[in-house]
Coordinates of C-alpha atoms in Angstrom, one line a residue:
Chain A
X30 CA -19.1 -9.4 130.3
X31 CA -22.1 -7.6 128.9
X32 CA -21.7 -7.8 125.2
X33 CA -24.1 -4.9 124.6
X34 CA -21.3 -2.6 126.1
X35 CA -19.1 -3.6 123.2
X36 CA -19.1 -2.6 119.6
X37 CA -19.1 -5.5 117.1
X38 CA -16.4 -5.3 114.4
X39 CA -17.0 -8.9 113.3
X40 CA -18.2 -12.1 114.6
X41 CA -14.8 -12.6 116.3
X42 CA -13.5 -9.0 117.3
X43 CA -15.3 -6.8 119.6
X44 CA -14.3 -3.2 120.4
X45 CA -14.2 -1.6 124.0
X46 CA -15.1 1.9 123.2
X47 CA -12.8 4.7 124.4
X48 CA -13.9 6.3 127.6
X49 CA -12.2 8.5 130.1
X50 CA -8.5 8.6 130.0
X51 CA -8.2 5.8 127.3
X52 CA -6.1 7.1 124.4
X53 CA -7.0 4.0 122.4
X54 CA -9.8 1.6 122.2
X55 CA -9.9 -2.0 123.5
X56 CA -10.1 -4.9 121.1
X57 CA -11.4 -8.4 122.2
X58 CA -10.7 -11.3 119.7
X59 CA -13.2 -14.0 120.8
X60 CA -16.7 -15.6 119.9
X61 CA -19.8 -13.9 121.3
X62 CA -20.2 -16.7 123.8
X63 CA -16.8 -16.6 125.2
X64 CA -16.9 -12.8 125.4
X65 CA -20.2 -13.1 127.3
X66 CA -18.5 -15.6 129.8
X67 CA -15.4 -13.3 130.6
X68 CA -15.4 -11.5 133.8
X69 CA -16.3 -7.7 133.6
X70 CA -12.9 -7.4 135.1
X71 CA -11.4 -8.0 131.7
X72 CA -13.1 -5.1 130.2
X73 CA -11.8 -2.9 133.1
X74 CA -8.1 -4.3 132.8
X75 CA -8.2 -3.9 128.7
X76 CA -9.5 -0.3 129.4
X77 CA -6.8 0.4 132.2
X78 CA -4.1 -0.8 129.8
X79 CA -5.6 1.6 127.0
X80 CA -4.7 4.5 129.3
X81 CA -1.0 3.8 129.5
X82 CA 1.4 6.4 127.8
X83 CA 2.4 5.7 124.1
X84 CA 0.2 2.6 123.6
X85 CA -0.4 1.9 119.9
X86 CA -3.7 1.2 118.1
X87 CA -5.6 -0.7 120.8
X88 CA -5.2 -2.6 124.0
X89 CA -5.8 -6.2 122.9
X90 CA -7.5 -9.2 124.6
X91 CA -7.2 -12.8 123.2
X92 CA -10.0 -15.4 123.1
X93 CA -9.3 -16.9 126.6
X94 CA -8.7 -13.6 128.4
X95 CA -9.4 -13.7 132.0
X96 CA -8.7 -11.5 135.1
X97 CA -5.1 -11.0 135.8
X98 CA -2.8 -8.6 137.5
X99 CA -2.4 -5.3 135.5
X100 CA -3.0 -6.6 132.1
X101 CA -5.6 -9.3 131.9
X102 CA -4.2 -12.9 131.4
X103 CA -4.4 -12.9 127.6
X104 CA -3.6 -9.1 127.4
X105 CA -1.5 -7.7 124.5
X106 CA -0.3 -4.1 124.1
X107 CA 2.4 -2.7 121.8
X108 CA 4.1 0.6 122.9
X109 CA 6.0 3.5 121.0
X110 CA 9.6 2.9 121.2
X111 CA 10.2 6.5 122.2
X112 CA 7.0 7.7 124.0
X113 CA 5.8 4.4 125.3
X114 CA 6.4 2.3 128.7
X115 CA 7.6 -0.9 129.6
X116 CA 5.1 -2.3 132.2
X117 CA 5.7 -5.0 134.6
X118 CA 2.0 -5.9 134.6
X119 CA 2.3 -6.7 131.1
X120 CA 4.8 -9.5 131.6
X121 CA 4.0 -10.7 135.0
X122 CA 5.8 -12.8 137.8
X123 CA 6.6 -15.8 135.6
X124 CA 8.8 -14.2 133.0
X125 CA 8.8 -16.2 129.6
X126 CA 6.8 -18.9 130.9
X127 CA 6.2 -21.0 127.8
X128 CA 5.7 -24.3 125.9
X129 CA 8.2 -26.5 124.2
X130 CA 6.9 -29.4 122.0
X131 CA 9.2 -32.0 121.0
X132 CA 8.7 -34.4 118.2
X133 CA 9.5 -37.9 118.5
X134 CA 10.1 -40.8 116.0
X135 CA 7.8 -42.9 118.3
X136 CA 4.2 -43.7 117.3
X137 CA 1.3 -44.2 119.5
X138 CA 1.3 -48.1 119.0
X139 CA 5.0 -48.0 120.4
X140 CA 3.8 -47.2 123.8
X141 CA 1.5 -50.3 124.1
X142 CA 1.7 -52.9 126.8
X143 CA 3.8 -51.3 129.7
X144 CA 5.9 -48.9 127.6
X145 CA 3.8 -45.9 128.3
X146 CA 4.0 -46.6 132.0
X147 CA 7.9 -47.2 131.8
X148 CA 8.1 -43.8 129.8
X149 CA 5.9 -41.9 132.3
X150 CA 7.9 -43.4 135.2
X151 CA 11.4 -42.5 133.5
X152 CA 10.1 -38.8 132.9
X153 CA 8.9 -38.6 136.5
X154 CA 12.3 -39.9 137.8
X155 CA 14.3 -37.6 135.6
X156 CA 12.5 -34.3 135.5
X157 CA 12.6 -32.4 138.9
X158 CA 9.3 -31.1 139.5
X159 CA 7.2 -29.6 142.4
X160 CA 7.7 -27.0 145.0
X161 CA 11.0 -27.0 146.5
X162 CA 12.4 -29.3 143.8
X163 CA 16.2 -28.7 142.6
X164 CA 17.7 -29.8 139.7
X165 CA 21.1 -31.5 139.3
X166 CA 22.8 -28.4 138.2
X167 CA 24.5 -26.4 140.9
X168 CA 25.5 -22.9 139.8
X169 CA 27.5 -20.1 141.4
X170 CA 27.1 -16.3 140.7
X171 CA 29.4 -16.2 137.8
X172 CA 27.5 -19.1 136.1
X173 CA 24.2 -17.7 136.7
X174 CA 25.2 -14.5 134.8
X175 CA 26.5 -16.6 131.9
X176 CA 23.0 -18.5 131.9
X177 CA 21.2 -15.0 132.0
X178 CA 23.2 -13.7 129.1
X179 CA 23.5 -17.0 127.0
X180 CA 20.0 -18.6 127.3
X181 CA 19.4 -21.9 125.7
X182 CA 22.8 -21.5 123.8
X183 CA 24.6 -21.6 127.2
X184 CA 22.6 -25.1 127.8
X185 CA 23.7 -26.5 124.5
X186 CA 27.3 -25.4 125.0
X187 CA 27.3 -27.2 128.5
X188 CA 26.0 -30.2 126.8
X189 CA 22.4 -30.0 127.3
X190 CA 20.7 -30.7 123.9
X191 CA 21.9 -30.1 120.4
X192 CA 22.5 -26.9 118.2
X193 CA 19.6 -28.2 116.0
X194 CA 17.2 -27.6 119.0
X195 CA 18.2 -23.8 119.0
X196 CA 16.8 -23.2 115.3
X197 CA 13.5 -23.8 116.8
X198 CA 13.6 -21.6 119.8
X199 CA 12.4 -18.1 119.8
X200 CA 15.3 -15.8 119.3
X201 CA 17.4 -18.9 118.3
X202 CA 17.8 -19.7 122.0
X203 CA 19.0 -16.3 123.3
X204 CA 17.6 -12.9 123.4
X205 CA 19.7 -9.9 123.0
X206 CA 19.6 -7.0 125.6
X207 CA 19.8 -9.1 128.8
X208 CA 22.0 -7.3 131.5
X209 CA 22.6 -9.6 134.5
X210 CA 23.7 -6.6 136.7
X211 CA 20.2 -5.3 136.7
X212 CA 19.0 -8.5 138.4
X213 CA 19.2 -8.7 142.1
X214 CA 21.3 -11.0 144.1
X215 CA 18.3 -12.5 145.6
X216 CA 16.9 -13.3 142.4
X217 CA 20.3 -15.0 141.2
X218 CA 20.7 -16.8 144.5
X219 CA 17.3 -18.4 144.2
X220 CA 18.2 -19.8 140.9
X221 CA 21.3 -21.7 141.8
X222 CA 19.6 -24.9 142.1
X223 CA 16.6 -24.4 139.9
X224 CA 18.0 -24.5 136.4
X225 CA 16.3 -27.6 134.9
X226 CA 13.3 -27.9 137.0
X227 CA 9.6 -27.9 136.0
X228 CA 7.8 -26.1 139.0
X229 CA 4.2 -26.8 140.1
X230 CA 0.7 -25.2 139.5
X231 CA -0.1 -25.2 136.0
X232 CA 3.3 -26.4 134.7
X233 CA 3.5 -29.8 133.3
X234 CA 5.2 -32.3 131.1
X235 CA 2.9 -34.4 128.8
X236 CA 3.4 -37.2 126.6
X237 CA 0.9 -36.7 123.7
X238 CA 0.1 -38.2 120.5
X239 CA -1.2 -36.5 117.1
X240 CA -4.9 -37.4 117.1
X241 CA -6.1 -35.4 114.1
X242 CA -4.3 -33.4 111.4
X243 CA -6.4 -30.4 110.7
X244 CA -4.1 -29.1 107.9
X245 CA -2.1 -31.4 105.8
X246 CA 0.2 -29.0 104.3
X247 CA 1.0 -27.4 107.6
X248 CA 1.4 -30.7 109.4
X249 CA 4.0 -31.6 106.5
X250 CA 5.9 -28.4 107.2
X251 CA 6.0 -29.2 110.8
X252 CA 6.8 -32.7 110.2
X253 CA 3.7 -33.9 112.0
X254 CA 1.8 -37.0 111.2
X255 CA -1.2 -38.9 112.6
X256 CA -0.6 -41.0 115.8
X257 CA 3.0 -39.7 116.2
X258 CA 4.0 -39.1 119.7
X259 CA 5.1 -35.6 120.9
X260 CA 6.1 -34.4 124.2
X261 CA 5.2 -30.9 125.5
X262 CA 6.6 -29.1 128.3
X263 CA 5.2 -26.0 130.2
X264 CA 7.3 -24.1 132.6
X265 CA 9.2 -20.8 132.9
X266 CA 12.0 -18.8 134.5
X267 CA 11.4 -20.3 138.0
X268 CA 12.4 -18.3 140.9
X269 CA 14.6 -15.9 139.1
X270 CA 11.6 -14.7 137.1
X271 CA 9.4 -14.5 140.1
X272 CA 12.1 -12.4 142.0
X273 CA 12.8 -10.0 139.2
X274 CA 9.0 -9.3 138.9
X275 CA 8.7 -8.6 142.7
X276 CA 11.9 -6.5 142.7
X277 CA 10.8 -4.2 139.8
X278 CA 6.8 -4.1 140.9
X279 CA 8.3 -2.1 143.7
X280 CA 10.9 -0.2 141.6
X281 CA 8.6 0.6 138.8
X282 CA 6.0 1.5 141.3
X283 CA 8.4 4.3 142.5
X284 CA 9.0 5.3 138.8
X285 CA 5.4 5.8 138.3
X286 CA 5.5 8.5 140.9
X287 CA 8.8 10.0 139.8
X288 CA 7.5 10.4 136.0
X289 CA 3.9 11.4 137.1
X290 CA 2.4 8.5 135.2
X291 CA -1.3 8.0 135.6
X292 CA -2.0 4.4 136.2
X293 CA -5.5 3.0 137.3
X294 CA -4.0 -0.1 138.9
X295 CA -0.9 -0.5 141.0
X296 CA -0.1 -3.6 139.1
X297 CA 0.4 -1.6 136.0
X298 CA 3.7 -0.1 137.5
X299 CA 5.7 1.1 134.5
X300 CA 8.4 3.4 133.3
X301 CA 9.1 5.3 130.1
X302 CA 10.9 3.1 127.8
X303 CA 13.7 5.7 127.6
X304 CA 14.3 6.2 131.3
X305 CA 16.9 4.6 133.6
X306 CA 14.2 2.5 135.3
X307 CA 12.5 1.3 132.0
X308 CA 15.8 0.4 130.6
X309 CA 16.7 -1.4 133.7
X310 CA 13.5 -3.6 133.9
X311 CA 13.7 -4.3 130.1
X312 CA 17.3 -5.6 130.7
X313 CA 16.5 -7.7 133.8
X314 CA 13.4 -9.0 132.1
X315 CA 15.5 -10.2 129.0
X316 CA 17.7 -11.9 131.5
X317 CA 14.6 -13.8 132.9
X318 CA 13.8 -14.7 129.4
X319 CA 17.2 -16.2 128.9
X320 CA 16.8 -18.0 132.1
X321 CA 13.5 -19.6 130.9
X322 CA 15.0 -20.5 127.6
X323 CA 18.0 -22.3 129.4
X324 CA 15.6 -24.0 131.6
X325 CA 13.5 -25.4 128.9
X326 CA 16.5 -26.5 127.0
X327 CA 17.9 -28.4 130.2
X328 CA 14.5 -30.0 130.4
X329 CA 14.6 -31.0 126.6
X330 CA 17.9 -32.8 127.4
X331 CA 16.5 -34.6 130.4
X332 CA 13.4 -35.7 128.4
X333 CA 15.7 -37.1 125.7
X334 CA 17.5 -39.0 128.3
X335 CA 14.4 -40.3 129.8
X336 CA 13.0 -41.4 126.4
X337 CA 16.3 -43.0 125.3
X338 CA 16.2 -45.0 128.6
X339 CA 13.1 -46.8 127.5
X340 CA 13.4 -46.6 123.7
X341 CA 17.0 -46.9 122.8
X342 CA 16.7 -45.7 119.2
X343 CA 13.9 -43.0 119.5
X344 CA 14.9 -39.7 118.3
X345 CA 13.6 -36.3 120.1
X346 CA 13.6 -33.1 118.0
X347 CA 12.4 -29.6 119.0
X348 CA 9.4 -28.7 117.0
X349 CA 9.2 -25.3 118.5
X350 CA 9.6 -23.2 121.9
X351 CA 7.2 -20.3 122.6
X352 CA 7.3 -17.8 125.3
X353 CA 4.1 -16.6 127.0
X354 CA 4.8 -13.5 129.5
X355 CA 7.2 -11.2 127.7
X356 CA 7.8 -7.7 126.3
X357 CA 9.7 -7.8 122.9
X358 CA 11.0 -5.2 120.8
X359 CA 9.6 -5.9 117.4
X360 CA 8.9 -4.3 114.2
X361 CA 5.4 -4.1 113.0
X362 CA 3.5 -1.8 110.2
X363 CA 1.8 1.1 111.9
X364 CA -0.3 3.0 109.4
X365 CA 1.9 1.7 106.5
X366 CA 5.1 2.5 108.3
X367 CA 7.5 -0.2 109.6
X368 CA 7.7 0.8 113.3
X369 CA 9.7 -0.5 116.3
X370 CA 7.3 -1.4 119.3
X371 CA 7.6 -2.8 122.5
X372 CA 5.0 -5.7 122.5
X373 CA 3.8 -6.9 125.9
X374 CA 2.2 -10.4 125.8
X375 CA 0.8 -11.3 129.1
X376 CA -0.6 -15.0 129.2
X377 CA -0.4 -14.7 125.4
X378 CA 1.9 -16.1 122.9
X379 CA 3.5 -15.0 119.7
X380 CA 1.8 -16.1 116.6
X381 CA 3.8 -14.5 113.9
X382 CA 2.8 -15.2 110.2
X383 CA 4.6 -16.4 107.0
X384 CA 7.7 -14.6 106.0
X385 CA 8.5 -13.0 109.2
X386 CA 12.3 -12.8 109.9
X387 CA 11.8 -14.2 113.4
X388 CA 10.3 -17.5 112.0
X389 CA 12.6 -20.4 111.2
X390 CA 13.6 -21.1 107.8
X391 CA 11.9 -24.3 107.7
X392 CA 8.6 -22.7 108.7
X393 CA 8.8 -19.4 106.9
X394 CA 6.2 -20.3 104.3
X395 CA 3.5 -20.9 106.7
X396 CA 4.3 -19.0 110.0
X397 CA 5.5 -20.1 113.4
X398 CA 4.0 -22.9 115.2
X399 CA 1.5 -21.8 117.9
X400 CA 1.3 -24.1 120.7
X401 CA -1.8 -23.9 122.9
X402 CA -2.1 -26.2 125.7
X403 CA -5.4 -27.8 127.0
X404 CA -5.6 -29.9 130.3
X405 CA -4.3 -33.3 131.1
X406 CA -7.7 -34.8 130.4
X407 CA -8.7 -33.0 127.2
X408 CA -6.5 -32.3 124.2
X409 CA -4.0 -29.4 123.0
X410 CA -3.5 -27.8 119.7
X411 CA -0.8 -26.9 117.4
X412 CA -1.5 -24.0 115.1
X413 CA 0.5 -21.6 112.8
X414 CA 0.6 -17.9 112.8
X415 CA -1.1 -15.7 110.0
X416 CA -0.7 -12.8 108.1
X417 CA -4.0 -11.4 109.4
X418 CA -3.2 -12.0 113.1
X419 CA 0.3 -10.4 112.4
X420 CA -1.3 -7.3 111.2
X421 CA -4.1 -6.9 113.6
X422 CA -2.8 -8.4 116.8
X423 CA 0.8 -7.9 116.5
X424 CA 1.3 -11.6 115.8
X425 CA -0.3 -12.7 119.1
X426 CA -2.7 -15.7 120.2
X427 CA -3.9 -16.9 123.5
X428 CA -1.7 -19.4 125.4
X429 CA -4.3 -21.9 127.0
X430 CA -7.7 -22.4 127.8
X431 CA -8.0 -20.5 131.2
X432 CA -9.7 -21.6 134.3
X433 CA -13.3 -21.6 134.9
X434 CA -13.2 -22.8 138.6
X435 CA -11.2 -21.4 141.4
X436 CA -8.5 -23.6 143.0
X437 CA -10.5 -23.7 146.2
X438 CA -13.7 -24.8 144.4
X439 CA -11.8 -27.5 142.4
X440 CA -10.1 -29.1 145.7
X441 CA -13.7 -29.0 147.1
X442 CA -15.2 -30.8 144.1
X443 CA -12.4 -33.2 143.1
X444 CA -10.1 -35.6 145.1
X445 CA -6.5 -35.8 143.4
X446 CA -6.7 -39.6 143.6
X447 CA -10.2 -39.6 142.0
X448 CA -8.9 -37.4 139.0
X449 CA -6.0 -39.8 138.6
X450 CA -8.1 -42.9 138.6
X451 CA -10.5 -41.4 136.3
X452 CA -7.9 -40.5 133.8
X453 CA -6.2 -43.8 134.1
X454 CA -9.6 -45.6 132.9
X455 CA -9.1 -43.3 129.8
X456 CA -5.4 -44.5 129.7
X457 CA -3.9 -41.2 130.6
X458 CA -1.2 -41.8 133.3
X459 CA -0.6 -39.1 135.7
X460 CA 2.7 -38.8 137.9
X461 CA 2.6 -36.0 140.4
X462 CA 4.3 -34.9 143.5
X463 CA 1.1 -33.1 145.0
X464 CA -2.2 -34.9 145.1
X465 CA -3.9 -31.3 146.0
X466 CA -2.2 -30.0 142.9
X467 CA -3.9 -32.6 141.0
X468 CA -7.3 -31.7 142.1
X469 CA -6.7 -28.0 141.6
X470 CA -5.5 -28.8 138.1
X471 CA -8.5 -31.2 137.2
X472 CA -9.5 -31.0 133.6
X473 CA -13.2 -29.8 134.5
X474 CA -11.6 -26.8 136.3
X475 CA -10.6 -25.4 132.9
X476 CA -12.5 -23.8 130.0
X477 CA -13.0 -26.0 126.8
X478 CA -9.9 -25.5 125.1
X479 CA -11.5 -26.6 121.7
X480 CA -14.0 -23.7 122.2
X481 CA -11.0 -21.3 122.7
X482 CA -8.9 -22.6 120.0
X483 CA -11.9 -22.4 117.5
X484 CA -12.2 -18.9 118.4
X485 CA -8.5 -18.2 117.8
X486 CA -9.0 -19.9 114.3
X487 CA -12.0 -18.0 113.3
X488 CA -10.8 -14.7 114.5
X489 CA -7.9 -15.3 112.1
X490 CA -5.1 -15.1 114.9
X491 CA -3.8 -18.5 114.1
X492 CA -4.7 -21.4 112.0
X493 CA -5.3 -25.0 113.3
X494 CA -2.7 -27.7 112.1
X495 CA -3.0 -30.5 114.6
X496 CA -4.9 -31.7 117.5
X497 CA -2.9 -33.8 120.1
X498 CA -4.2 -35.9 123.0
X499 CA -2.5 -36.6 126.4
X500 CA -1.3 -40.0 127.1
X501 CA 0.8 -39.3 130.2
X502 CA 1.4 -36.2 132.3
X503 CA 3.9 -35.2 134.9
X504 CA 3.0 -32.5 137.3
X505 CA 4.8 -30.7 140.3
Chain B
X228 CA -10.1 -14.7 170.2
X229 CA -6.4 -15.5 170.7
X230 CA -3.6 -14.5 168.4
X231 CA -3.6 -14.1 164.5
X232 CA -6.3 -15.6 162.3
X233 CA -5.5 -16.9 158.9
X234 CA -8.0 -17.2 156.1
X235 CA -7.9 -17.7 152.3
X236 CA -10.4 -16.4 149.9
X237 CA -11.5 -17.3 146.3
X238 CA -10.0 -16.2 143.1
X239 CA -10.6 -17.7 139.7
X240 CA -7.0 -18.4 138.7
X241 CA -5.0 -18.0 141.9
X242 CA -5.5 -17.8 145.7
X243 CA -6.4 -15.0 148.2
X244 CA -4.5 -14.8 151.6
X245 CA -5.9 -13.1 154.4
X246 CA -4.8 -12.4 157.9
X247 CA -6.8 -10.8 160.9
X248 CA -5.7 -9.9 164.3
X249 CA -6.3 -7.5 167.3
X250 CA -3.0 -5.8 166.5
X251 CA -1.6 -4.9 163.0
X252 CA 1.2 -7.4 163.6
X253 CA -1.0 -10.2 164.2
X254 CA -2.9 -9.6 161.1
X255 CA 0.5 -9.7 159.1
X256 CA 1.5 -12.8 160.9
X257 CA -1.9 -14.5 160.0
X258 CA -1.6 -13.5 156.4
X259 CA 2.0 -15.0 156.4
X260 CA 0.6 -18.3 157.9
X261 CA -2.3 -18.2 155.2
X262 CA 0.3 -18.1 152.4
X263 CA 2.5 -20.8 153.9
X264 CA -0.5 -23.0 154.3
X265 CA -1.0 -22.5 150.4
X266 CA 2.4 -23.8 149.9
X267 CA 2.7 -26.7 152.5
X268 CA 0.8 -28.7 155.0
X269 CA 2.0 -26.8 158.2
X270 CA 0.7 -29.4 160.8
X271 CA 3.7 -30.8 162.7
X272 CA 6.3 -28.4 161.3
X273 CA 8.4 -27.4 164.2
X274 CA 9.7 -23.9 164.8
X275 CA 13.3 -25.2 165.1
X276 CA 15.2 -22.0 163.8
X277 CA 14.5 -18.6 162.4
X278 CA 15.5 -16.2 159.7
X279 CA 15.3 -12.5 159.9
X280 CA 12.6 -10.7 157.7
X281 CA 12.9 -7.0 157.2
X282 CA 11.1 -4.8 154.7
X283 CA 9.7 -1.3 154.2
X284 CA 7.1 0.3 152.3
X285 CA 5.2 3.7 152.0
X286 CA 1.8 2.6 153.3
X287 CA 0.6 -0.6 155.5
X288 CA -1.0 -2.5 152.6
X289 CA 2.2 -2.3 150.4
X290 CA 4.2 -3.4 153.5
X291 CA 2.0 -6.6 153.6
X292 CA 3.0 -7.5 150.0
X293 CA 6.8 -6.7 150.9
X294 CA 6.6 -9.0 154.0
X295 CA 5.0 -11.8 152.0
X296 CA 7.5 -11.4 149.2
X297 CA 10.5 -11.4 151.5
X298 CA 9.2 -14.5 153.2
X299 CA 8.9 -16.2 149.9
X300 CA 12.4 -15.3 149.0
X301 CA 13.9 -16.4 152.4
X302 CA 12.2 -19.5 152.2
X303 CA 13.7 -20.3 148.9
X304 CA 17.2 -19.1 150.0
X305 CA 17.1 -21.2 153.1
X306 CA 15.1 -24.0 151.7
X307 CA 12.6 -24.1 154.7
X308 CA 9.1 -24.6 155.6
X309 CA 8.0 -21.8 158.0
X310 CA 5.5 -22.3 160.6
X311 CA 5.7 -19.5 163.0
X312 CA 6.0 -15.7 162.3
X313 CA 6.9 -12.6 164.5
X314 CA 6.4 -9.1 163.2
X315 CA 7.1 -5.7 164.7
X316 CA 6.0 -2.5 162.7
X317 CA 7.1 0.9 163.3
X318 CA 7.0 4.2 161.3
X319 CA 4.3 6.3 159.7
X320 CA 2.8 6.9 156.3
X321 CA 5.4 7.3 153.8
X322 CA 7.8 5.3 155.5
X323 CA 6.8 2.0 157.4
X324 CA 9.3 -0.5 158.6
X325 CA 8.7 -4.1 159.5
X326 CA 11.2 -6.1 161.5
X327 CA 10.3 -9.8 162.0
X328 CA 11.3 -13.4 162.0
X329 CA 10.1 -16.6 160.3
X330 CA 10.5 -19.8 162.2
X331 CA 10.5 -23.3 160.9
X332 CA 12.7 -26.3 159.7
X333 CA 14.7 -27.1 156.8
X334 CA 12.4 -28.5 154.0
X335 CA 12.5 -32.3 154.0
X336 CA 10.6 -34.1 151.1
X337 CA 10.2 -37.4 153.1
X338 CA 8.4 -35.5 156.0
X339 CA 6.7 -32.3 154.6
X340 CA 3.8 -32.3 152.3
X341 CA 4.1 -29.7 149.5
X342 CA 1.1 -28.2 147.9
X343 CA 1.5 -25.6 145.5
X344 CA 4.4 -23.0 144.8
X345 CA 3.6 -19.2 145.3
X346 CA 5.2 -17.2 142.7
X347 CA 4.6 -13.8 144.4
X348 CA 2.3 -11.8 146.5
X349 CA 0.3 -9.2 144.4
X350 CA -1.3 -5.9 144.7
X351 CA -4.4 -7.4 143.5
X352 CA -7.2 -7.3 145.9
X353 CA -4.8 -5.7 148.4
X354 CA -6.8 -4.3 151.3
X355 CA -5.7 -3.2 154.7
X356 CA -8.6 -2.0 157.1
X357 CA -10.1 -2.3 160.7
X358 CA -13.1 -4.5 160.5
X359 CA -16.4 -3.0 161.7
X360 CA -17.9 -4.9 164.5
X361 CA -15.1 -7.0 165.6
X362 CA -12.4 -4.2 165.5
X363 CA -9.9 -6.6 164.1
X364 CA -7.2 -5.4 161.7
X365 CA -7.7 -7.1 158.3
X366 CA -4.9 -7.4 155.6
X367 CA -5.3 -9.4 152.4
X368 CA -3.9 -9.8 148.9
X369 CA -3.7 -12.4 145.8
X370 CA -0.8 -14.6 145.6
X371 CA 0.3 -15.6 142.1
X372 CA 0.6 -19.5 141.9

């Protein structure tokens, strides 16, 4: 992206000036270098979002922003709760895809010898992953509706996990406003066997250890210490979410015509928040959020079982569970007034600061944990939300590093087997169902997560707490 | 040239699928094969049984996205791998109808090689046109993986 076309607000904030139909400017939170490496399409997509009805203050892009569908990946937009729209392109096809990080009582040294291998094998055995994989849970229509209404609470009630887990899941495990009647039969049927499955692509389960504590106070609050083993899983609402996205991309496309909304990109299909179509999409999308929360809760239970099969006395607790692709009704300050807004975060995560009602009691003094995943060969970060980020970016941060190489290019450049071997030399074990998938997800196919997280930290969107490194990774 | 041609094209985060053919239907079939090829190794997958695929859209480009998304849905519901497609398109601008079939066999992890899951076909880089020179119909879009 040509940086000279942007107005510098600070070293880590760049304004896309208003042009044409834009009702607000764009704001890109990133370093000069990362901005220059961004595709011009990001600017175009940020500008397109700035034209949508009822957008408040600015159309935002996070430090890793890249070319997406409708919104850029790493795009955030808040809309007026009366005059605004809900936009499918601001959520995407993988509704509530997110990360859950689990703290364990294990230390890095406990995984010496063949223990890490045993743990990786147990996780690979117990976590259904990959294209076409099905879980042990078989549901019927009535039971699927219970999942869509109950989220992670449903899972805990069915014996998957503990009530303590729920305290550290966004929305305490269940979002209000889900209506299963707004979800198609196709979407529900596709999910009958997919609750408790990881998926494929960039979804993963990773055994990690805390390599660096970057903020002692924050690490104490999050109960993290050096060399502690944590486990992170990245997945979403599976086929149900994909089908809701597909169904409503078409439905909201018709609403755009009905309400005469001028959109620059078909992927920005949307409807007024108060319209029948907007209300339906929001209710279906919330059902998708609950499905994702239930999915990660069941996976947590499976991870626990796998860990206990190797380490009988180990304890596994939920540190936090965050969602990436969502539209949530939240309260924020707009011109000094507390205002309800529909906040879309596409490939971006919530990063609410200290004191916010949504943040669990234990974390309230420092803000919510912000989990930013790297690659299976580099590292990931645990950060905390900030007051500044809550003010300037509706409490949002980026969700990962973003690709710097296409999948085709990656498969031409890397062999799955070589990637596995090279990582093994660095004592990182890979267990995967698809060799091609490994090549596509090779660490070098992604941007440098440290550079991205530094930009998040310096922009003030979230503050670094700990750096974790991979020890074993399960992929679809 | 015989029958449909299927191609993939570059995208930073996801994958482009493209179909070409002497007829619009062949282009649609080529696009469907391209998408299935992203998901599975198709060599050796037999056309043992079929499922009906039907969809409608206002324009041919949108019809292509609908076609791919219906295929994804049926693949999941029937737990199949598809290796052959048939399509018949009727109608005009404002109301196109596609009636088709997807042929394949039940997914068997011991025999089939999965690659990557496609979440959905999107409107991104969606194009339908007649190629200059070759006169072939071309249809393409990005699929979200």
